[in-house]
Amino acid sequence: QQALLAYLRAHPESLVADQDSLLALARNLLNQSLERYLAGDAEAAQRLAVAAYLDGYELSESSLASRDAEFSRALENKMLGFRQLLRQGSDAEQVRAAHQELIDGLNQAEALIASEEDTGFWLGFLGSLLVLIREGLEAILVVAAVLAFVRRVAGGSTAAIHWGWILALGAGFATWWVAVTLIDISGATREITEGGAALVAAVVLFYMGFWLHDKRHAASWQQYLKQHMQGALSSGSRFGLGVLAFIAVYREIFETILCLEAIWVHASSEGQWGMIIGGVVSVLALVVLAILILRFSTRLPLSKFFGFSALLMSVLAVIFAGKGVVALQEAGWLPIHGVNFPEISWLGIYPSWQGLGLQLVMVAMLVYLMFLRPQSAPPAAA
């Protein structure tokens, strides 16, 4: 961190959020990382390599991906691979070769971005549309599923859930404002926050998915729920569901703002109008999706409602688990052991043993708990 602060004090222009300076910052931090590694300070080299990715490359990744998504993914994997070499204590020549490959890749990325100085209307439109749909879909699904659950089963007030996502929107924008105007929130802090929030949400969704599935086969549950669920969902329970809504939305809104800001800085006035229109279209699409989920699920018979909700929450739990692991890996908190497996980011599937292993364990547990474990009898109605 001292090396990073020394660089930033000597080169304050690197804090300006344009694509050239961000990639230049990534190059300089990687150069310092190599120097520290060759000097025998592997820990400092690792920290600098993490900063090169999170505070340099990642903030320009959206602009690069809009021009060549495959190249962007390949360069990202090379940066993560370089960090893994440092962590493993690889020999100097291997580290030098990986470093030079990264520098060449960053130079190529800079040239690729510079070759299209302005982001046109359709690039801006598609950029904001895809970012908002990608990031907003998971949060919308969580909030809509929780709302459907409370309305269909428990009845009564859903104010806590609505307050949860509304406060998350405000907190996300406030965090972004603080980050760009008052203090410097590092990329590592951002990824740790996102990763921790995703794993907490995964645990809660995993439990809710199992709980719902465990109840869906019992005929007497409907009568039991009518008599007891309103009491079971006390103010404390509703507050917990509100917290889940807050976590799901806050994690996505801050990441969305960062991605859109990176595209906005590089866009022409025409491209910025495209982003605005794309944002409006994506928000409308997400609202329609949420309404359809609520109406479809709440009209299902109780047993089918439980089954649908259990499946949705279980799938979301597995997705959040994968995203949580990769965020902590990017922050340097978890090691990365790559595996030959396709990356499907919207499903939270990334090619590392850590993320895939956790997801496989979760799927195995869900299969056992939902299909292999002896079903408990429902409580008798009082």
GROMACS .gro file of C-alpha atoms in nm:
model
  382
    1GLN     CA    1   0.000   0.000   0.000
    2GLN     CA    2   0.291   0.239   0.066
    3ALA     CA    3   0.419   0.186  -0.288
    4LEU     CA    4   0.072   0.252  -0.426
    5LEU     CA    5   0.031   0.572  -0.220
    6ALA     CA    6   0.378   0.691  -0.325
    7TYR     CA    7   0.286   0.644  -0.690
    8LEU     CA    8  -0.045   0.828  -0.652
    9ARG     CA    9   0.123   1.121  -0.473
   10ALA     CA   10   0.383   1.147  -0.752
   11HIS     CA   11   0.121   1.108  -1.027
   12PRO     CA   12  -0.208   1.261  -0.911
   13GLU     CA   13  -0.330   1.274  -1.271
   14SER     CA   14  -0.378   0.898  -1.248
   15LEU     CA   15  -0.684   0.957  -1.031
   16VAL     CA   16  -0.871   1.112  -1.324
   17ALA     CA   17  -1.124   0.856  -1.439
   18ASP     CA   18  -1.054   0.839  -1.812
   19GLN     CA   19  -0.964   0.518  -1.988
   20ASP     CA   20  -0.605   0.611  -2.085
   21SER     CA   21  -0.507   0.709  -1.729
   22LEU     CA   22  -0.671   0.399  -1.584
   23LEU     CA   23  -0.479   0.167  -1.814
   24ALA     CA   24  -0.161   0.367  -1.752
   25LEU     CA   25  -0.216   0.326  -1.378
   26ALA     CA   26  -0.258  -0.050  -1.429
   27ARG     CA   27   0.070  -0.066  -1.624
   28ASN     CA   28   0.262   0.133  -1.364
   29LEU     CA   29   0.131  -0.075  -1.077
   30LEU     CA   30   0.218  -0.396  -1.262
   31ASN     CA   31   0.570  -0.265  -1.321
   32GLN     CA   32   0.605  -0.191  -0.950
   33SER     CA   33   0.462  -0.531  -0.868
   34LEU     CA   34   0.731  -0.699  -1.078
   35GLU     CA   35   1.002  -0.486  -0.916
   36ARG     CA   36   0.889  -0.578  -0.565
   37TYR     CA   37   0.865  -0.947  -0.654
   38LEU     CA   38   1.217  -0.954  -0.797
   39ALA     CA   39   1.335  -0.774  -0.483
   40GLY     CA   40   1.193  -1.056  -0.271
   41ASP     CA   41   0.885  -0.875  -0.137
   42ALA     CA   42   0.612  -1.109  -0.265
   43GLU     CA   43   0.346  -0.967  -0.033
   44ALA     CA   44   0.384  -0.612  -0.165
   45ALA     CA   45   0.397  -0.747  -0.520
   46GLN     CA   46   0.065  -0.922  -0.464
   47ARG     CA   47  -0.099  -0.607  -0.324
   48LEU     CA   48   0.020  -0.399  -0.619
   49ALA     CA   49  -0.103  -0.659  -0.868
   50VAL     CA   50  -0.446  -0.659  -0.701
   51ALA     CA   51  -0.455  -0.277  -0.718
   52ALA     CA   52  -0.353  -0.286  -1.087
   53TYR     CA   53  -0.658  -0.495  -1.162
   54LEU     CA   54  -0.918  -0.335  -0.933
   55ASP     CA   55  -0.814   0.031  -0.945
   56GLY     CA   56  -0.688   0.033  -1.302
   57TYR     CA   57  -0.804  -0.229  -1.545
   58GLU     CA   58  -1.146  -0.314  -1.403
   59LEU     CA   59  -1.274   0.044  -1.421
   60SER     CA   60  -1.202   0.054  -1.796
   61GLU     CA   61  -1.320  -0.303  -1.858
   62SER     CA   62  -1.670  -0.200  -1.968
   63SER     CA   63  -1.536   0.027  -2.243
   64LEU     CA   64  -1.300  -0.243  -2.364
   65ALA     CA   65  -1.566  -0.515  -2.350
   66SER     CA   66  -1.801  -0.304  -2.563
   67ARG     CA   67  -1.538  -0.318  -2.839
   68ASP     CA   68  -1.398  -0.671  -2.800
   69ALA     CA   69  -1.558  -0.880  -2.523
   70GLU     CA   70  -1.343  -1.189  -2.591
   71PHE     CA   71  -1.020  -0.994  -2.570
   72SER     CA   72  -1.142  -0.824  -2.252
   73ARG     CA   73  -1.213  -1.160  -2.084
   74ALA     CA   74  -0.877  -1.299  -2.194
   75LEU     CA   75  -0.691  -0.999  -2.054
   76GLU     CA   76  -0.881  -1.022  -1.727
   77ASN     CA   77  -0.786  -1.390  -1.693
   78LYS     CA   78  -0.421  -1.305  -1.762
   79MET     CA   79  -0.422  -1.046  -1.483
   80LEU     CA   80  -0.571  -1.295  -1.240
   81GLY     CA   81  -0.320  -1.557  -1.359
   82PHE     CA   82  -0.031  -1.317  -1.295
   83ARG     CA   83  -0.147  -1.274  -0.936
   84GLN     CA   84  -0.165  -1.650  -0.898
   85LEU     CA   85   0.199  -1.681  -1.013
   86LEU     CA   86   0.300  -1.431  -0.746
   87ARG     CA   87   0.102  -1.617  -0.482
   88GLN     CA   88   0.263  -1.949  -0.579
   89GLY     CA   89   0.619  -1.809  -0.564
   90SER     CA   90   0.689  -1.889  -0.931
   91ASP     CA   91   1.040  -1.844  -1.076
   92ALA     CA   92   1.146  -1.500  -1.194
   93GLU     CA   93   1.151  -1.579  -1.566
   94GLN     CA   94   0.796  -1.711  -1.562
   95VAL     CA   95   0.676  -1.401  -1.377
   96ARG     CA   96   0.864  -1.172  -1.617
   97ALA     CA   97   0.707  -1.343  -1.918
   98ALA     CA   98   0.357  -1.314  -1.771
   99HIS     CA   99   0.423  -0.950  -1.683
  100GLN     CA  100   0.537  -0.865  -2.037
  101GLU     CA  101   0.233  -1.039  -2.182
  102LEU     CA  102   0.012  -0.826  -1.959
  103ILE     CA  103   0.187  -0.502  -2.056
  104ASP     CA  104   0.146  -0.590  -2.424
  105GLY     CA  105  -0.222  -0.667  -2.360
  106LEU     CA  106  -0.279  -0.335  -2.184
  107ASN     CA  107  -0.108  -0.149  -2.470
  108GLN     CA  108  -0.333  -0.331  -2.714
  109ALA     CA  109  -0.639  -0.246  -2.502
  110GLU     CA  110  -0.541   0.121  -2.499
  111ALA     CA  111  -0.504   0.122  -2.877
  112LEU     CA  112  -0.835  -0.059  -2.919
  113ILE     CA  113  -1.022   0.195  -2.706
  114ALA     CA  114  -0.846   0.488  -2.876
  115SER     CA  115  -0.939   0.353  -3.219
  116GLU     CA  116  -1.301   0.444  -3.144
  117GLU     CA  117  -1.281   0.774  -2.961
  118ASP     CA  118  -1.655   0.826  -2.940
  119THR     CA  119  -1.917   0.584  -2.826
  120GLY     CA  120  -2.206   0.622  -3.070
  121PHE     CA  121  -2.575   0.615  -2.989
  122TRP     CA  122  -2.624   0.240  -3.030
  123LEU     CA  123  -2.307   0.149  -2.840
  124GLY     CA  124  -2.421   0.372  -2.554
  125PHE     CA  125  -2.775   0.235  -2.573
  126LEU     CA  126  -2.667  -0.130  -2.570
  127GLY     CA  127  -2.400  -0.067  -2.306
  128SER     CA  128  -2.637   0.081  -2.050
  129LEU     CA  129  -2.915  -0.164  -2.143
  130LEU     CA  130  -2.699  -0.474  -2.093
  131VAL     CA  131  -2.533  -0.347  -1.775
  132LEU     CA  132  -2.864  -0.258  -1.609
  133ILE     CA  133  -3.038  -0.577  -1.718
  134ARG     CA  134  -2.743  -0.791  -1.607
  135GLU     CA  135  -2.698  -0.627  -1.268
  136GLY     CA  136  -3.062  -0.549  -1.199
  137LEU     CA  137  -3.209  -0.888  -1.285
  138GLU     CA  138  -3.071  -1.067  -0.981
  139ALA     CA  139  -3.184  -0.794  -0.742
  140ILE     CA  140  -3.529  -0.776  -0.902
  141LEU     CA  141  -3.573  -1.153  -0.875
  142VAL     CA  142  -3.481  -1.155  -0.506
  143VAL     CA  143  -3.709  -0.864  -0.416
  144ALA     CA  144  -3.999  -0.993  -0.630
  145ALA     CA  145  -3.970  -1.343  -0.484
  146VAL     CA  146  -3.969  -1.213  -0.126
  147LEU     CA  147  -4.267  -0.986  -0.196
  148ALA     CA  148  -4.457  -1.273  -0.356
  149PHE     CA  149  -4.382  -1.494  -0.057
  150VAL     CA  150  -4.507  -1.241   0.198
  151ARG     CA  151  -4.819  -1.151  -0.001
  152ARG     CA  152  -4.914  -1.506  -0.099
  153VAL     CA  153  -4.845  -1.686   0.227
  154ALA     CA  154  -4.840  -1.441   0.514
  155GLY     CA  155  -5.045  -1.148   0.393
  156GLY     CA  156  -5.015  -0.819   0.570
  157SER     CA  157  -4.757  -0.545   0.530
  158THR     CA  158  -4.463  -0.561   0.289
  159ALA     CA  159  -4.331  -0.222   0.402
  160ALA     CA  160  -4.003  -0.365   0.537
  161ILE     CA  161  -3.915  -0.519   0.200
  162HIS     CA  162  -3.997  -0.198   0.013
  163TRP     CA  163  -3.798   0.006   0.262
  164GLY     CA  164  -3.508  -0.236   0.213
  165TRP     CA  165  -3.472  -0.187  -0.161
  166ILE     CA  166  -3.550   0.186  -0.148
  167LEU     CA  167  -3.280   0.244   0.115
  168ALA     CA  168  -3.040   0.030  -0.091
  169LEU     CA  169  -3.089   0.259  -0.391
  170GLY     CA  170  -3.015   0.561  -0.176
  171ALA     CA  171  -2.717   0.395  -0.009
  172GLY     CA  172  -2.573   0.288  -0.344
  173PHE     CA  173  -2.586   0.639  -0.487
  174ALA     CA  174  -2.456   0.786  -0.160
  175THR     CA  175  -2.161   0.545  -0.158
  176TRP     CA  176  -2.080   0.636  -0.517
  177TRP     CA  177  -2.096   1.009  -0.434
  178VAL     CA  178  -1.869   0.966  -0.133
  179ALA     CA  179  -1.624   0.760  -0.339
  180VAL     CA  180  -1.589   1.019  -0.615
  181THR     CA  181  -1.603   1.338  -0.407
  182LEU     CA  182  -1.483   1.282  -0.052
  183ILE     CA  183  -1.265   0.972  -0.014
  184ASP     CA  184  -1.100   0.712  -0.230
  185ILE     CA  185  -1.275   0.377  -0.190
  186SER     CA  186  -1.027   0.126  -0.325
  187GLY     CA  187  -1.117  -0.149  -0.566
  188ALA     CA  188  -1.031  -0.407  -0.302
  189THR     CA  189  -1.278  -0.253  -0.057
  190ARG     CA  190  -1.543  -0.249  -0.329
  191GLU     CA  191  -1.493  -0.614  -0.419
  192ILE     CA  192  -1.483  -0.728  -0.055
  193THR     CA  193  -1.812  -0.547   0.010
  194GLU     CA  194  -1.972  -0.700  -0.299
  195GLY     CA  195  -1.835  -1.047  -0.226
  196GLY     CA  196  -1.940  -1.045   0.138
  197ALA     CA  197  -2.289  -0.919   0.052
  198ALA     CA  198  -2.328  -1.185  -0.216
  199LEU     CA  199  -2.230  -1.468   0.019
  200VAL     CA  200  -2.466  -1.344   0.293
  201ALA     CA  201  -2.749  -1.327   0.040
  202ALA     CA  202  -2.659  -1.678  -0.082
  203VAL     CA  203  -2.688  -1.820   0.269
  204VAL     CA  204  -3.026  -1.656   0.331
  205LEU     CA  205  -3.164  -1.760  -0.008
  206PHE     CA  206  -3.033  -2.115   0.038
  207TYR     CA  207  -3.218  -2.146   0.367
  208MET     CA  208  -3.538  -1.992   0.229
  209GLY     CA  209  -3.530  -2.219  -0.077
  210PHE     CA  210  -3.496  -2.530   0.138
  211TRP     CA  211  -3.763  -2.412   0.381
  212LEU     CA  212  -4.014  -2.349   0.103
  213HIS     CA  213  -3.947  -2.684  -0.065
  214ASP     CA  214  -3.975  -2.866   0.264
  215LYS     CA  215  -4.328  -2.733   0.304
  216ARG     CA  216  -4.470  -2.773  -0.044
  217HIS     CA  217  -4.584  -3.138  -0.028
  218ALA     CA  218  -4.794  -3.121   0.287
  219ALA     CA  219  -5.165  -3.065   0.228
  220SER     CA  220  -5.227  -2.937   0.579
  221TRP     CA  221  -4.968  -2.661   0.549
  222GLN     CA  222  -5.220  -2.423   0.392
  223GLN     CA  223  -5.444  -2.436   0.697
  224TYR     CA  224  -5.144  -2.421   0.930
  225LEU     CA  225  -4.999  -2.121   0.749
  226LYS     CA  226  -5.325  -1.930   0.759
  227GLN     CA  227  -5.339  -1.978   1.136
  228HIS     CA  228  -4.975  -1.928   1.226
  229MET     CA  229  -4.775  -1.755   0.954
  230GLN     CA  230  -4.889  -1.405   1.039
  231GLY     CA  231  -4.745  -1.456   1.384
  232ALA     CA  232  -4.436  -1.630   1.249
  233LEU     CA  233  -4.358  -1.332   1.028
  234SER     CA  234  -4.327  -1.095   1.319
  235SER     CA  235  -4.174  -0.751   1.290
  236GLY     CA  236  -3.831  -0.906   1.342
  237SER     CA  237  -3.881  -1.161   1.064
  238ARG     CA  238  -4.007  -0.895   0.826
  239PHE     CA  239  -3.709  -0.681   0.915
  240GLY     CA  240  -3.483  -0.973   0.819
  241LEU     CA  241  -3.651  -0.999   0.478
  242GLY     CA  242  -3.606  -0.624   0.440
  243VAL     CA  243  -3.235  -0.666   0.510
  244LEU     CA  244  -3.217  -0.934   0.240
  245ALA     CA  245  -3.378  -0.693  -0.008
  246PHE     CA  246  -3.130  -0.423   0.095
  247ILE     CA  247  -2.827  -0.650   0.049
  248ALA     CA  248  -2.939  -0.779  -0.290
  249VAL     CA  249  -3.009  -0.433  -0.430
  250TYR     CA  250  -2.716  -0.246  -0.271
  251ARG     CA  251  -2.459  -0.486  -0.411
  252GLU     CA  252  -2.593  -0.447  -0.764
  253ILE     CA  253  -2.661  -0.072  -0.766
  254PHE     CA  254  -2.306   0.030  -0.673
  255GLU     CA  255  -2.150  -0.202  -0.930
  256THR     CA  256  -2.395  -0.071  -1.190
  257ILE     CA  257  -2.301   0.290  -1.120
  258LEU     CA  258  -1.931   0.216  -1.159
  259CYS     CA  259  -1.982   0.036  -1.491
  260LEU     CA  260  -2.207   0.308  -1.632
  261GLU     CA  261  -1.970   0.582  -1.518
  262ALA     CA  262  -1.681   0.417  -1.705
  263ILE     CA  263  -1.889   0.405  -2.026
  264TRP     CA  264  -2.027   0.760  -1.977
  265VAL     CA  265  -1.681   0.919  -1.947
  266HIS     CA  266  -1.579   0.784  -2.288
  267ALA     CA  267  -1.909   0.844  -2.466
  268SER     CA  268  -1.987   1.128  -2.705
  269SER     CA  269  -2.299   1.340  -2.645
  270GLU     CA  270  -2.481   1.108  -2.888
  271GLY     CA  271  -2.360   0.805  -2.697
  272GLN     CA  272  -2.467   0.958  -2.366
  273TRP     CA  273  -2.818   1.009  -2.501
  274GLY     CA  274  -2.813   0.644  -2.607
  275MET     CA  275  -2.715   0.547  -2.252
  276ILE     CA  276  -3.001   0.750  -2.105
  277ILE     CA  277  -3.257   0.595  -2.339
  278GLY     CA  278  -3.111   0.247  -2.285
  279GLY     CA  279  -3.132   0.301  -1.911
  280VAL     CA  280  -3.498   0.401  -1.930
  281VAL     CA  281  -3.581   0.098  -2.147
  282SER     CA  282  -3.397  -0.142  -1.915
  283VAL     CA  283  -3.566  -0.004  -1.603
  284LEU     CA  284  -3.908  -0.043  -1.766
  285ALA     CA  285  -3.819  -0.400  -1.869
  286LEU     CA  286  -3.714  -0.486  -1.513
  287VAL     CA  287  -4.034  -0.339  -1.370
  288VAL     CA  288  -4.244  -0.547  -1.614
  289LEU     CA  289  -4.045  -0.858  -1.519
  290ALA     CA  290  -4.103  -0.797  -1.149
  291ILE     CA  291  -4.478  -0.750  -1.204
  292LEU     CA  292  -4.502  -1.068  -1.409
  293ILE     CA  293  -4.318  -1.269  -1.143
  294LEU     CA  294  -4.546  -1.136  -0.871
  295ARG     CA  295  -4.867  -1.198  -1.062
  296PHE     CA  296  -4.762  -1.538  -1.195
  297SER     CA  297  -4.636  -1.673  -0.864
  298THR     CA  298  -4.917  -1.542  -0.644
  299ARG     CA  299  -5.181  -1.705  -0.868
  300LEU     CA  300  -5.023  -2.048  -0.837
  301PRO     CA  301  -5.176  -2.309  -0.603
  302LEU     CA  302  -4.996  -2.312  -0.272
  303SER     CA  303  -4.790  -2.626  -0.335
  304LYS     CA  304  -4.680  -2.505  -0.681
  305PHE     CA  305  -4.605  -2.161  -0.538
  306PHE     CA  306  -4.375  -2.319  -0.281
  307GLY     CA  307  -4.206  -2.528  -0.551
  308PHE     CA  308  -4.155  -2.231  -0.787
  309SER     CA  309  -4.026  -2.005  -0.511
  310ALA     CA  310  -3.795  -2.276  -0.375
  311LEU     CA  311  -3.644  -2.334  -0.719
  312LEU     CA  312  -3.599  -1.961  -0.785
  313MET     CA  313  -3.436  -1.892  -0.449
  314SER     CA  314  -3.210  -2.198  -0.473
  315VAL     CA  315  -3.087  -2.097  -0.819
  316LEU     CA  316  -3.025  -1.742  -0.699
  317ALA     CA  317  -2.835  -1.876  -0.395
  318VAL     CA  318  -2.598  -2.072  -0.622
  319ILE     CA  319  -2.551  -1.768  -0.850
  320PHE     CA  320  -2.476  -1.535  -0.558
  321ALA     CA  321  -2.230  -1.786  -0.414
  322GLY     CA  322  -2.031  -1.794  -0.739
  323LYS     CA  323  -2.030  -1.415  -0.766
  324GLY     CA  324  -1.927  -1.378  -0.402
  325VAL     CA  325  -1.629  -1.610  -0.444
  326VAL     CA  326  -1.504  -1.439  -0.762
  327ALA     CA  327  -1.533  -1.095  -0.597
  328LEU     CA  328  -1.321  -1.209  -0.301
  329GLN     CA  329  -1.074  -1.365  -0.546
  330GLU     CA  330  -1.045  -1.039  -0.735
  331ALA     CA  331  -0.985  -0.859  -0.405
  332GLY     CA  332  -0.703  -1.103  -0.324
  333TRP     CA  333  -0.878  -1.258  -0.025
  334LEU     CA  334  -0.911  -1.602  -0.183
  335PRO     CA  335  -0.666  -1.793  -0.404
  336ILE     CA  336  -0.750  -1.870  -0.767
  337HIS     CA  337  -0.698  -2.218  -0.905
  338GLY     CA  338  -0.817  -2.219  -1.263
  339VAL     CA  339  -0.997  -2.506  -1.428
  340ASN     CA  340  -1.087  -2.574  -1.789
  341PHE     CA  341  -1.453  -2.480  -1.770
  342PRO     CA  342  -1.667  -2.225  -1.955
  343GLU     CA  343  -1.741  -1.892  -1.790
  344ILE     CA  344  -2.110  -1.800  -1.766
  345SER     CA  345  -2.103  -1.480  -1.563
  346TRP     CA  346  -2.481  -1.425  -1.553
  347LEU     CA  347  -2.513  -1.761  -1.377
  348GLY     CA  348  -2.224  -1.687  -1.143
  349ILE     CA  349  -2.015  -1.964  -1.304
  350TYR     CA  350  -1.643  -1.885  -1.325
  351PRO     CA  351  -1.358  -2.127  -1.410
  352SER     CA  352  -1.196  -2.176  -1.071
  353TRP     CA  353  -1.206  -2.469  -0.829
  354GLN     CA  354  -1.301  -2.243  -0.541
  355GLY     CA  355  -1.618  -2.103  -0.697
  356LEU     CA  356  -1.725  -2.418  -0.880
  357GLY     CA  357  -1.649  -2.630  -0.574
  358LEU     CA  358  -1.871  -2.419  -0.348
  359GLN     CA  359  -2.152  -2.424  -0.605
  360LEU     CA  360  -2.128  -2.802  -0.648
  361VAL     CA  361  -2.144  -2.848  -0.270
  362MET     CA  362  -2.452  -2.625  -0.255
  363VAL     CA  363  -2.622  -2.812  -0.539
  364ALA     CA  364  -2.544  -3.146  -0.373
  365MET     CA  365  -2.687  -3.021  -0.042
  366LEU     CA  366  -3.000  -2.892  -0.215
  367VAL     CA  367  -3.052  -3.224  -0.394
  368TYR     CA  368  -3.017  -3.413  -0.067
  369LEU     CA  369  -3.234  -3.178   0.139
  370MET     CA  370  -3.506  -3.149  -0.124
  371PHE     CA  371  -3.521  -3.498  -0.275
  372LEU     CA  372  -3.325  -3.754  -0.072
  373ARG     CA  373  -3.382  -3.652   0.289
  374PRO     CA  374  -3.688  -3.810   0.456
  375GLN     CA  375  -3.969  -3.556   0.457
  376SER     CA  376  -4.081  -3.433   0.799
  377ALA     CA  377  -4.448  -3.436   0.880
  378PRO     CA  378  -4.623  -3.099   0.886
  379PRO     CA  379  -4.730  -2.966   1.222
  380ALA     CA  380  -5.082  -3.033   1.332
  381ALA     CA  381  -5.316  -2.743   1.302
  382ALA     CA  382  -5.400  -2.596   1.637
   0.00000   0.00000   0.00000
